[in-house]
Amino acid sequence: MKPKKAVQILTALAEENRVNVYKLLVQEGKEGLSAGTIAKILEIPAATLSFHLSKMTNAGLLKSQRKGRVIMYAAKE
């Protein structure tokens, strides 16, 4: 892994809510969870969670997939 990518990933995980989201999604596996379910489980406001999911997706930690009206998030392997 290149140092620049490592810094990007570590920066994305340098916040408690993001670590908790990532841990939850790793445990959930390939199917992942919807943003609403993540927010409910971790008790994070939707707007705050959206910000964190965006940061983590941009860092390459998460993948997202639209299923109807819902976006499912999962940890990248």
PDB file of N, CA and C in Angstrom:
ATOM      1  N   MET A   1       0.859  -1.179   0.000  1.00  0.00           N
ATOM      2  CA  MET A   1       0.000   0.000   0.000  1.00  0.00           C
ATOM      3  C   MET A   1       0.899   1.234   0.000  1.00  0.00           C
ATOM      4  N   LYS A   2       0.535   2.166  -0.845  1.00  0.00           N
ATOM      5  CA  LYS A   2       1.300   3.403  -0.926  1.00  0.00           C
ATOM      6  C   LYS A   2       1.022   4.278   0.293  1.00  0.00           C
ATOM      7  N   PRO A   3       2.025   5.034   0.739  1.00  0.00           N
ATOM      8  CA  PRO A   3       1.851   5.873   1.929  1.00  0.00           C
ATOM      9  C   PRO A   3       0.678   6.849   1.826  1.00  0.00           C
ATOM     10  N   LYS A   4       0.458   7.438   0.662  1.00  0.00           N
ATOM     11  CA  LYS A   4      -0.634   8.405   0.508  1.00  0.00           C
ATOM     12  C   LYS A   4      -1.987   7.739   0.750  1.00  0.00           C
ATOM     13  N   LYS A   5      -2.171   6.525   0.233  1.00  0.00           N
ATOM     14  CA  LYS A   5      -3.420   5.785   0.428  1.00  0.00           C
ATOM     15  C   LYS A   5      -3.579   5.389   1.893  1.00  0.00           C
ATOM     16  N   ALA A   6      -2.490   4.982   2.527  1.00  0.00           N
ATOM     17  CA  ALA A   6      -2.541   4.616   3.944  1.00  0.00           C
ATOM     18  C   ALA A   6      -2.970   5.802   4.793  1.00  0.00           C
ATOM     19  N   VAL A   7      -2.455   6.976   4.505  1.00  0.00           N
ATOM     20  CA  VAL A   7      -2.830   8.187   5.239  1.00  0.00           C
ATOM     21  C   VAL A   7      -4.305   8.488   5.035  1.00  0.00           C
ATOM     22  N   GLN A   8      -4.790   8.328   3.812  1.00  0.00           N
ATOM     23  CA  GLN A   8      -6.205   8.576   3.515  1.00  0.00           C
ATOM     24  C   GLN A   8      -7.105   7.620   4.322  1.00  0.00           C
ATOM     25  N   ILE A   9      -6.743   6.374   4.384  1.00  0.00           N
ATOM     26  CA  ILE A   9      -7.529   5.393   5.130  1.00  0.00           C
ATOM     27  C   ILE A   9      -7.479   5.667   6.628  1.00  0.00           C
ATOM     28  N   LEU A  10      -6.293   5.930   7.136  1.00  0.00           N
ATOM     29  CA  LEU A  10      -6.159   6.208   8.571  1.00  0.00           C
ATOM     30  C   LEU A  10      -6.900   7.482   8.960  1.00  0.00           C
ATOM     31  N   THR A  11      -6.879   8.475   8.099  1.00  0.00           N
ATOM     32  CA  THR A  11      -7.616   9.715   8.356  1.00  0.00           C
ATOM     33  C   THR A  11      -9.117   9.434   8.405  1.00  0.00           C
ATOM     34  N   ALA A  12      -9.591   8.585   7.507  1.00  0.00           N
ATOM     35  CA  ALA A  12     -11.016   8.255   7.477  1.00  0.00           C
ATOM     36  C   ALA A  12     -11.446   7.509   8.734  1.00  0.00           C
ATOM     37  N   LEU A  13     -10.530   6.799   9.358  1.00  0.00           N
ATOM     38  CA  LEU A  13     -10.866   6.039  10.565  1.00  0.00           C
ATOM     39  C   LEU A  13     -10.494   6.770  11.858  1.00  0.00           C
ATOM     40  N   ALA A  14     -10.025   7.991  11.732  1.00  0.00           N
ATOM     41  CA  ALA A  14      -9.569   8.745  12.905  1.00  0.00           C
ATOM     42  C   ALA A  14     -10.717   9.464  13.609  1.00  0.00           C
ATOM     43  N   GLU A  15     -11.829   8.783  13.753  1.00  0.00           N
ATOM     44  CA  GLU A  15     -13.008   9.360  14.411  1.00  0.00           C
ATOM     45  C   GLU A  15     -13.818   8.186  14.955  1.00  0.00           C
ATOM     46  N   GLU A  16     -14.279   8.295  16.177  1.00  0.00           N
ATOM     47  CA  GLU A  16     -14.930   7.178  16.871  1.00  0.00           C
ATOM     48  C   GLU A  16     -16.155   6.638  16.136  1.00  0.00           C
ATOM     49  N   ASN A  17     -17.023   7.521  15.640  1.00  0.00           N
ATOM     50  CA  ASN A  17     -18.215   7.055  14.925  1.00  0.00           C
ATOM     51  C   ASN A  17     -17.846   6.257  13.682  1.00  0.00           C
ATOM     52  N   ARG A  18     -16.816   6.682  12.978  1.00  0.00           N
ATOM     53  CA  ARG A  18     -16.412   5.974  11.753  1.00  0.00           C
ATOM     54  C   ARG A  18     -15.851   4.595  12.082  1.00  0.00           C
ATOM     55  N   VAL A  19     -15.084   4.508  13.155  1.00  0.00           N
ATOM     56  CA  VAL A  19     -14.570   3.201  13.577  1.00  0.00           C
ATOM     57  C   VAL A  19     -15.737   2.275  13.915  1.00  0.00           C
ATOM     58  N   ASN A  20     -16.727   2.799  14.612  1.00  0.00           N
ATOM     59  CA  ASN A  20     -17.896   1.993  14.975  1.00  0.00           C
ATOM     60  C   ASN A  20     -18.685   1.557  13.749  1.00  0.00           C
ATOM     61  N   VAL A  21     -18.846   2.444  12.781  1.00  0.00           N
ATOM     62  CA  VAL A  21     -19.546   2.102  11.539  1.00  0.00           C
ATOM     63  C   VAL A  21     -18.781   1.011  10.805  1.00  0.00           C
ATOM     64  N   TYR A  22     -17.482   1.190  10.663  1.00  0.00           N
ATOM     65  CA  TYR A  22     -16.669   0.216   9.935  1.00  0.00           C
ATOM     66  C   TYR A  22     -16.721  -1.149  10.622  1.00  0.00           C
ATOM     67  N   LYS A  23     -16.580  -1.155  11.926  1.00  0.00           N
ATOM     68  CA  LYS A  23     -16.629  -2.405  12.694  1.00  0.00           C
ATOM     69  C   LYS A  23     -17.971  -3.113  12.490  1.00  0.00           C
ATOM     70  N   LEU A  24     -19.059  -2.354  12.563  1.00  0.00           N
ATOM     71  CA  LEU A  24     -20.395  -2.913  12.360  1.00  0.00           C
ATOM     72  C   LEU A  24     -20.530  -3.526  10.965  1.00  0.00           C
ATOM     73  N   LEU A  25     -20.053  -2.810   9.951  1.00  0.00           N
ATOM     74  CA  LEU A  25     -20.189  -3.292   8.577  1.00  0.00           C
ATOM     75  C   LEU A  25     -19.293  -4.490   8.294  1.00  0.00           C
ATOM     76  N   VAL A  26     -18.133  -4.548   8.911  1.00  0.00           N
ATOM     77  CA  VAL A  26     -17.275  -5.730   8.765  1.00  0.00           C
ATOM     78  C   VAL A  26     -17.986  -6.942   9.360  1.00  0.00           C
ATOM     79  N   GLN A  27     -18.580  -6.765  10.526  1.00  0.00           N
ATOM     80  CA  GLN A  27     -19.304  -7.856  11.179  1.00  0.00           C
ATOM     81  C   GLN A  27     -20.518  -8.287  10.364  1.00  0.00           C
ATOM     82  N   GLU A  28     -21.149  -7.354   9.687  1.00  0.00           N
ATOM     83  CA  GLU A  28     -22.372  -7.649   8.921  1.00  0.00           C
ATOM     84  C   GLU A  28     -22.078  -8.448   7.660  1.00  0.00           C
ATOM     85  N   GLY A  29     -20.921  -8.277   7.083  1.00  0.00           N
ATOM     86  CA  GLY A  29     -20.543  -9.050   5.906  1.00  0.00           C
ATOM     87  C   GLY A  29     -20.918  -8.386   4.592  1.00  0.00           C
ATOM     88  N   LYS A  30     -20.957  -9.198   3.540  1.00  0.00           N
ATOM     89  CA  LYS A  30     -21.133  -8.703   2.168  1.00  0.00           C
ATOM     90  C   LYS A  30     -22.460  -8.000   1.921  1.00  0.00           C
ATOM     91  N   GLU A  31     -23.505  -8.426   2.578  1.00  0.00           N
ATOM     92  CA  GLU A  31     -24.821  -7.814   2.356  1.00  0.00           C
ATOM     93  C   GLU A  31     -24.875  -6.378   2.848  1.00  0.00           C
ATOM     94  N   GLY A  32     -24.160  -6.091   3.909  1.00  0.00           N
ATOM     95  CA  GLY A  32     -24.133  -4.740   4.447  1.00  0.00           C
ATOM     96  C   GLY A  32     -25.439  -4.342   5.107  1.00  0.00           C
ATOM     97  N   LEU A  33     -25.565  -3.059   5.350  1.00  0.00           N
ATOM     98  CA  LEU A  33     -26.742  -2.496   6.007  1.00  0.00           C
ATOM     99  C   LEU A  33     -27.134  -1.194   5.327  1.00  0.00           C
ATOM    100  N   SER A  34     -28.393  -0.833   5.464  1.00  0.00           N
ATOM    101  CA  SER A  34     -28.836   0.463   4.950  1.00  0.00           C
ATOM    102  C   SER A  34     -28.357   1.557   5.891  1.00  0.00           C
ATOM    103  N   ALA A  35     -28.271   2.760   5.373  1.00  0.00           N
ATOM    104  CA  ALA A  35     -27.859   3.902   6.194  1.00  0.00           C
ATOM    105  C   ALA A  35     -28.810   4.075   7.374  1.00  0.00           C
ATOM    106  N   GLY A  36     -30.092   3.888   7.150  1.00  0.00           N
ATOM    107  CA  GLY A  36     -31.072   4.025   8.219  1.00  0.00           C
ATOM    108  C   GLY A  36     -30.871   3.012   9.329  1.00  0.00           C
ATOM    109  N   THR A  37     -30.542   1.796   8.957  1.00  0.00           N
ATOM    110  CA  THR A  37     -30.295   0.753   9.947  1.00  0.00           C
ATOM    111  C   THR A  37     -29.025   1.050  10.738  1.00  0.00           C
ATOM    112  N   ILE A  38     -27.988   1.497  10.045  1.00  0.00           N
ATOM    113  CA  ILE A  38     -26.735   1.865  10.720  1.00  0.00           C
ATOM    114  C   ILE A  38     -27.007   2.982  11.721  1.00  0.00           C
ATOM    115  N   ALA A  39     -27.738   4.001  11.283  1.00  0.00           N
ATOM    116  CA  ALA A  39     -28.045   5.140  12.154  1.00  0.00           C
ATOM    117  C   ALA A  39     -28.809   4.688  13.397  1.00  0.00           C
ATOM    118  N   LYS A  40     -29.747   3.789  13.206  1.00  0.00           N
ATOM    119  CA  LYS A  40     -30.561   3.307  14.332  1.00  0.00           C
ATOM    120  C   LYS A  40     -29.720   2.488  15.308  1.00  0.00           C
ATOM    121  N   ILE A  41     -28.917   1.563  14.792  1.00  0.00           N
ATOM    122  CA  ILE A  41     -28.102   0.703  15.646  1.00  0.00           C
ATOM    123  C   ILE A  41     -27.087   1.517  16.448  1.00  0.00           C
ATOM    124  N   LEU A  42     -26.415   2.440  15.773  1.00  0.00           N
ATOM    125  CA  LEU A  42     -25.346   3.199  16.429  1.00  0.00           C
ATOM    126  C   LEU A  42     -25.825   4.513  17.048  1.00  0.00           C
ATOM    127  N   GLU A  43     -27.115   4.801  16.882  1.00  0.00           N
ATOM    128  CA  GLU A  43     -27.707   6.028  17.426  1.00  0.00           C
ATOM    129  C   GLU A  43     -26.947   7.278  16.965  1.00  0.00           C
ATOM    130  N   ILE A  44     -26.772   7.362  15.651  1.00  0.00           N
ATOM    131  CA  ILE A  44     -26.112   8.502  15.023  1.00  0.00           C
ATOM    132  C   ILE A  44     -27.151   9.224  14.174  1.00  0.00           C
ATOM    133  N   PRO A  45     -27.275  10.552  14.290  1.00  0.00           N
ATOM    134  CA  PRO A  45     -28.217  11.285  13.444  1.00  0.00           C
ATOM    135  C   PRO A  45     -27.923  11.050  11.954  1.00  0.00           C
ATOM    136  N   ALA A  46     -28.965  11.000  11.148  1.00  0.00           N
ATOM    137  CA  ALA A  46     -28.828  10.686   9.718  1.00  0.00           C
ATOM    138  C   ALA A  46     -27.852  11.608   9.002  1.00  0.00           C
ATOM    139  N   ALA A  47     -27.923  12.905   9.256  1.00  0.00           N
ATOM    140  CA  ALA A  47     -27.032  13.859   8.585  1.00  0.00           C
ATOM    141  C   ALA A  47     -25.578  13.613   8.969  1.00  0.00           C
ATOM    142  N   THR A  48     -25.339  13.321  10.226  1.00  0.00           N
ATOM    143  CA  THR A  48     -23.981  13.033  10.690  1.00  0.00           C
ATOM    144  C   THR A  48     -23.477  11.747  10.061  1.00  0.00           C
ATOM    145  N   LEU A  49     -24.317  10.727  10.039  1.00  0.00           N
ATOM    146  CA  LEU A  49     -23.924   9.452   9.452  1.00  0.00           C
ATOM    147  C   LEU A  49     -23.615   9.607   7.971  1.00  0.00           C
ATOM    148  N   SER A  50     -24.420  10.367   7.263  1.00  0.00           N
ATOM    149  CA  SER A  50     -24.194  10.597   5.841  1.00  0.00           C
ATOM    150  C   SER A  50     -22.804  11.175   5.591  1.00  0.00           C
ATOM    151  N   PHE A  51     -22.403  12.130   6.411  1.00  0.00           N
ATOM    152  CA  PHE A  51     -21.076  12.741   6.311  1.00  0.00           C
ATOM    153  C   PHE A  51     -19.995  11.681   6.507  1.00  0.00           C
ATOM    154  N   HIS A  52     -20.149  10.859   7.544  1.00  0.00           N
ATOM    155  CA  HIS A  52     -19.151   9.830   7.842  1.00  0.00           C
ATOM    156  C   HIS A  52     -19.091   8.770   6.737  1.00  0.00           C
ATOM    157  N   LEU A  53     -20.240   8.343   6.245  1.00  0.00           N
ATOM    158  CA  LEU A  53     -20.264   7.345   5.170  1.00  0.00           C
ATOM    159  C   LEU A  53     -19.580   7.878   3.915  1.00  0.00           C
ATOM    160  N   SER A  54     -19.787   9.134   3.622  1.00  0.00           N
ATOM    161  CA  SER A  54     -19.149   9.762   2.461  1.00  0.00           C
ATOM    162  C   SER A  54     -17.628   9.750   2.607  1.00  0.00           C
ATOM    163  N   LYS A  55     -17.134  10.149   3.763  1.00  0.00           N
ATOM    164  CA  LYS A  55     -15.688  10.165   4.013  1.00  0.00           C
ATOM    165  C   LYS A  55     -15.094   8.763   3.868  1.00  0.00           C
ATOM    166  N   MET A  56     -15.781   7.777   4.403  1.00  0.00           N
ATOM    167  CA  MET A  56     -15.278   6.409   4.372  1.00  0.00           C
ATOM    168  C   MET A  56     -15.346   5.807   2.971  1.00  0.00           C
ATOM    169  N   THR A  57     -16.388   6.150   2.232  1.00  0.00           N
ATOM    170  CA  THR A  57     -16.512   5.675   0.851  1.00  0.00           C
ATOM    171  C   THR A  57     -15.422   6.289  -0.019  1.00  0.00           C
ATOM    172  N   ASN A  58     -15.180   7.586   0.149  1.00  0.00           N
ATOM    173  CA  ASN A  58     -14.142   8.277  -0.622  1.00  0.00           C
ATOM    174  C   ASN A  58     -12.747   7.731  -0.313  1.00  0.00           C
ATOM    175  N   ALA A  59     -12.542   7.245   0.895  1.00  0.00           N
ATOM    176  CA  ALA A  59     -11.254   6.670   1.280  1.00  0.00           C
ATOM    177  C   ALA A  59     -11.094   5.236   0.781  1.00  0.00           C
ATOM    178  N   GLY A  60     -12.174   4.672   0.237  1.00  0.00           N
ATOM    179  CA  GLY A  60     -12.105   3.315  -0.299  1.00  0.00           C
ATOM    180  C   GLY A  60     -12.384   2.228   0.719  1.00  0.00           C
ATOM    181  N   LEU A  61     -12.948   2.596   1.872  1.00  0.00           N
ATOM    182  CA  LEU A  61     -13.239   1.611   2.906  1.00  0.00           C
ATOM    183  C   LEU A  61     -14.595   0.942   2.719  1.00  0.00           C
ATOM    184  N   LEU A  62     -15.525   1.652   2.096  1.00  0.00           N
ATOM    185  CA  LEU A  62     -16.887   1.141   1.942  1.00  0.00           C
ATOM    186  C   LEU A  62     -17.287   1.092   0.485  1.00  0.00           C
ATOM    187  N   LYS A  63     -18.243   0.226   0.207  1.00  0.00           N
ATOM    188  CA  LYS A  63     -18.895   0.218  -1.102  1.00  0.00           C
ATOM    189  C   LYS A  63     -20.381   0.423  -0.846  1.00  0.00           C
ATOM    190  N   SER A  64     -21.035   1.013  -1.808  1.00  0.00           N
ATOM    191  CA  SER A  64     -22.472   1.234  -1.667  1.00  0.00           C
ATOM    192  C   SER A  64     -23.188   0.704  -2.894  1.00  0.00           C
ATOM    193  N   GLN A  65     -24.438   0.290  -2.670  1.00  0.00           N
ATOM    194  CA  GLN A  65     -25.253  -0.236  -3.759  1.00  0.00           C
ATOM    195  C   GLN A  65     -26.701   0.159  -3.507  1.00  0.00           C
ATOM    196  N   ARG A  66     -27.324   0.712  -4.532  1.00  0.00           N
ATOM    197  CA  ARG A  66     -28.725   1.102  -4.414  1.00  0.00           C
ATOM    198  C   ARG A  66     -29.605  -0.125  -4.622  1.00  0.00           C
ATOM    199  N   LYS A  67     -30.524  -0.307  -3.693  1.00  0.00           N
ATOM    200  CA  LYS A  67     -31.542  -1.362  -3.803  1.00  0.00           C
ATOM    201  C   LYS A  67     -32.883  -0.677  -3.664  1.00  0.00           C
ATOM    202  N   GLY A  68     -33.486  -0.374  -4.791  1.00  0.00           N
ATOM    203  CA  GLY A  68     -34.746   0.369  -4.770  1.00  0.00           C
ATOM    204  C   GLY A  68     -34.510   1.763  -4.264  1.00  0.00           C
ATOM    205  N   ARG A  69     -35.170   2.134  -3.179  1.00  0.00           N
ATOM    206  CA  ARG A  69     -35.043   3.472  -2.621  1.00  0.00           C
ATOM    207  C   ARG A  69     -33.991   3.537  -1.521  1.00  0.00           C
ATOM    208  N   VAL A  70     -33.347   2.412  -1.249  1.00  0.00           N
ATOM    209  CA  VAL A  70     -32.400   2.316  -0.139  1.00  0.00           C
ATOM    210  C   VAL A  70     -30.974   2.139  -0.667  1.00  0.00           C
ATOM    211  N   ILE A  71     -30.020   2.747  -0.003  1.00  0.00           N
ATOM    212  CA  ILE A  71     -28.620   2.533  -0.333  1.00  0.00           C
ATOM    213  C   ILE A  71     -28.026   1.638   0.747  1.00  0.00           C
ATOM    214  N   MET A  72     -27.460   0.529   0.306  1.00  0.00           N
ATOM    215  CA  MET A  72     -26.836  -0.427   1.214  1.00  0.00           C
ATOM    216  C   MET A  72     -25.322  -0.153   1.239  1.00  0.00           C
ATOM    217  N   TYR A  73     -24.752  -0.181   2.430  1.00  0.00           N
ATOM    218  CA  TYR A  73     -23.322   0.038   2.607  1.00  0.00           C
ATOM    219  C   TYR A  73     -22.684  -1.230   3.165  1.00  0.00           C
ATOM    220  N   ALA A  74     -21.491  -1.552   2.669  1.00  0.00           N
ATOM    221  CA  ALA A  74     -20.751  -2.705   3.152  1.00  0.00           C
ATOM    222  C   ALA A  74     -19.268  -2.363   3.148  1.00  0.00           C
ATOM    223  N   ALA A  75     -18.513  -3.021   4.024  1.00  0.00           N
ATOM    224  CA  ALA A  75     -17.076  -2.827   4.053  1.00  0.00           C
ATOM    225  C   ALA A  75     -16.471  -3.480   2.810  1.00  0.00           C
ATOM    226  N   LYS A  76     -15.520  -2.804   2.187  1.00  0.00           N
ATOM    227  CA  LYS A  76     -14.829  -3.390   1.051  1.00  0.00           C
ATOM    228  C   LYS A  76     -13.892  -4.466   1.555  1.00  0.00           C
ATOM    229  N   GLU A  77     -13.731  -5.489   0.757  1.00  0.00           N
ATOM    230  CA  GLU A  77     -12.840  -6.592   1.138  1.00  0.00           C
ATOM    231  C   GLU A  77     -11.450  -6.350   0.633  1.00  0.00           C
TER     232      GLU A  77
END
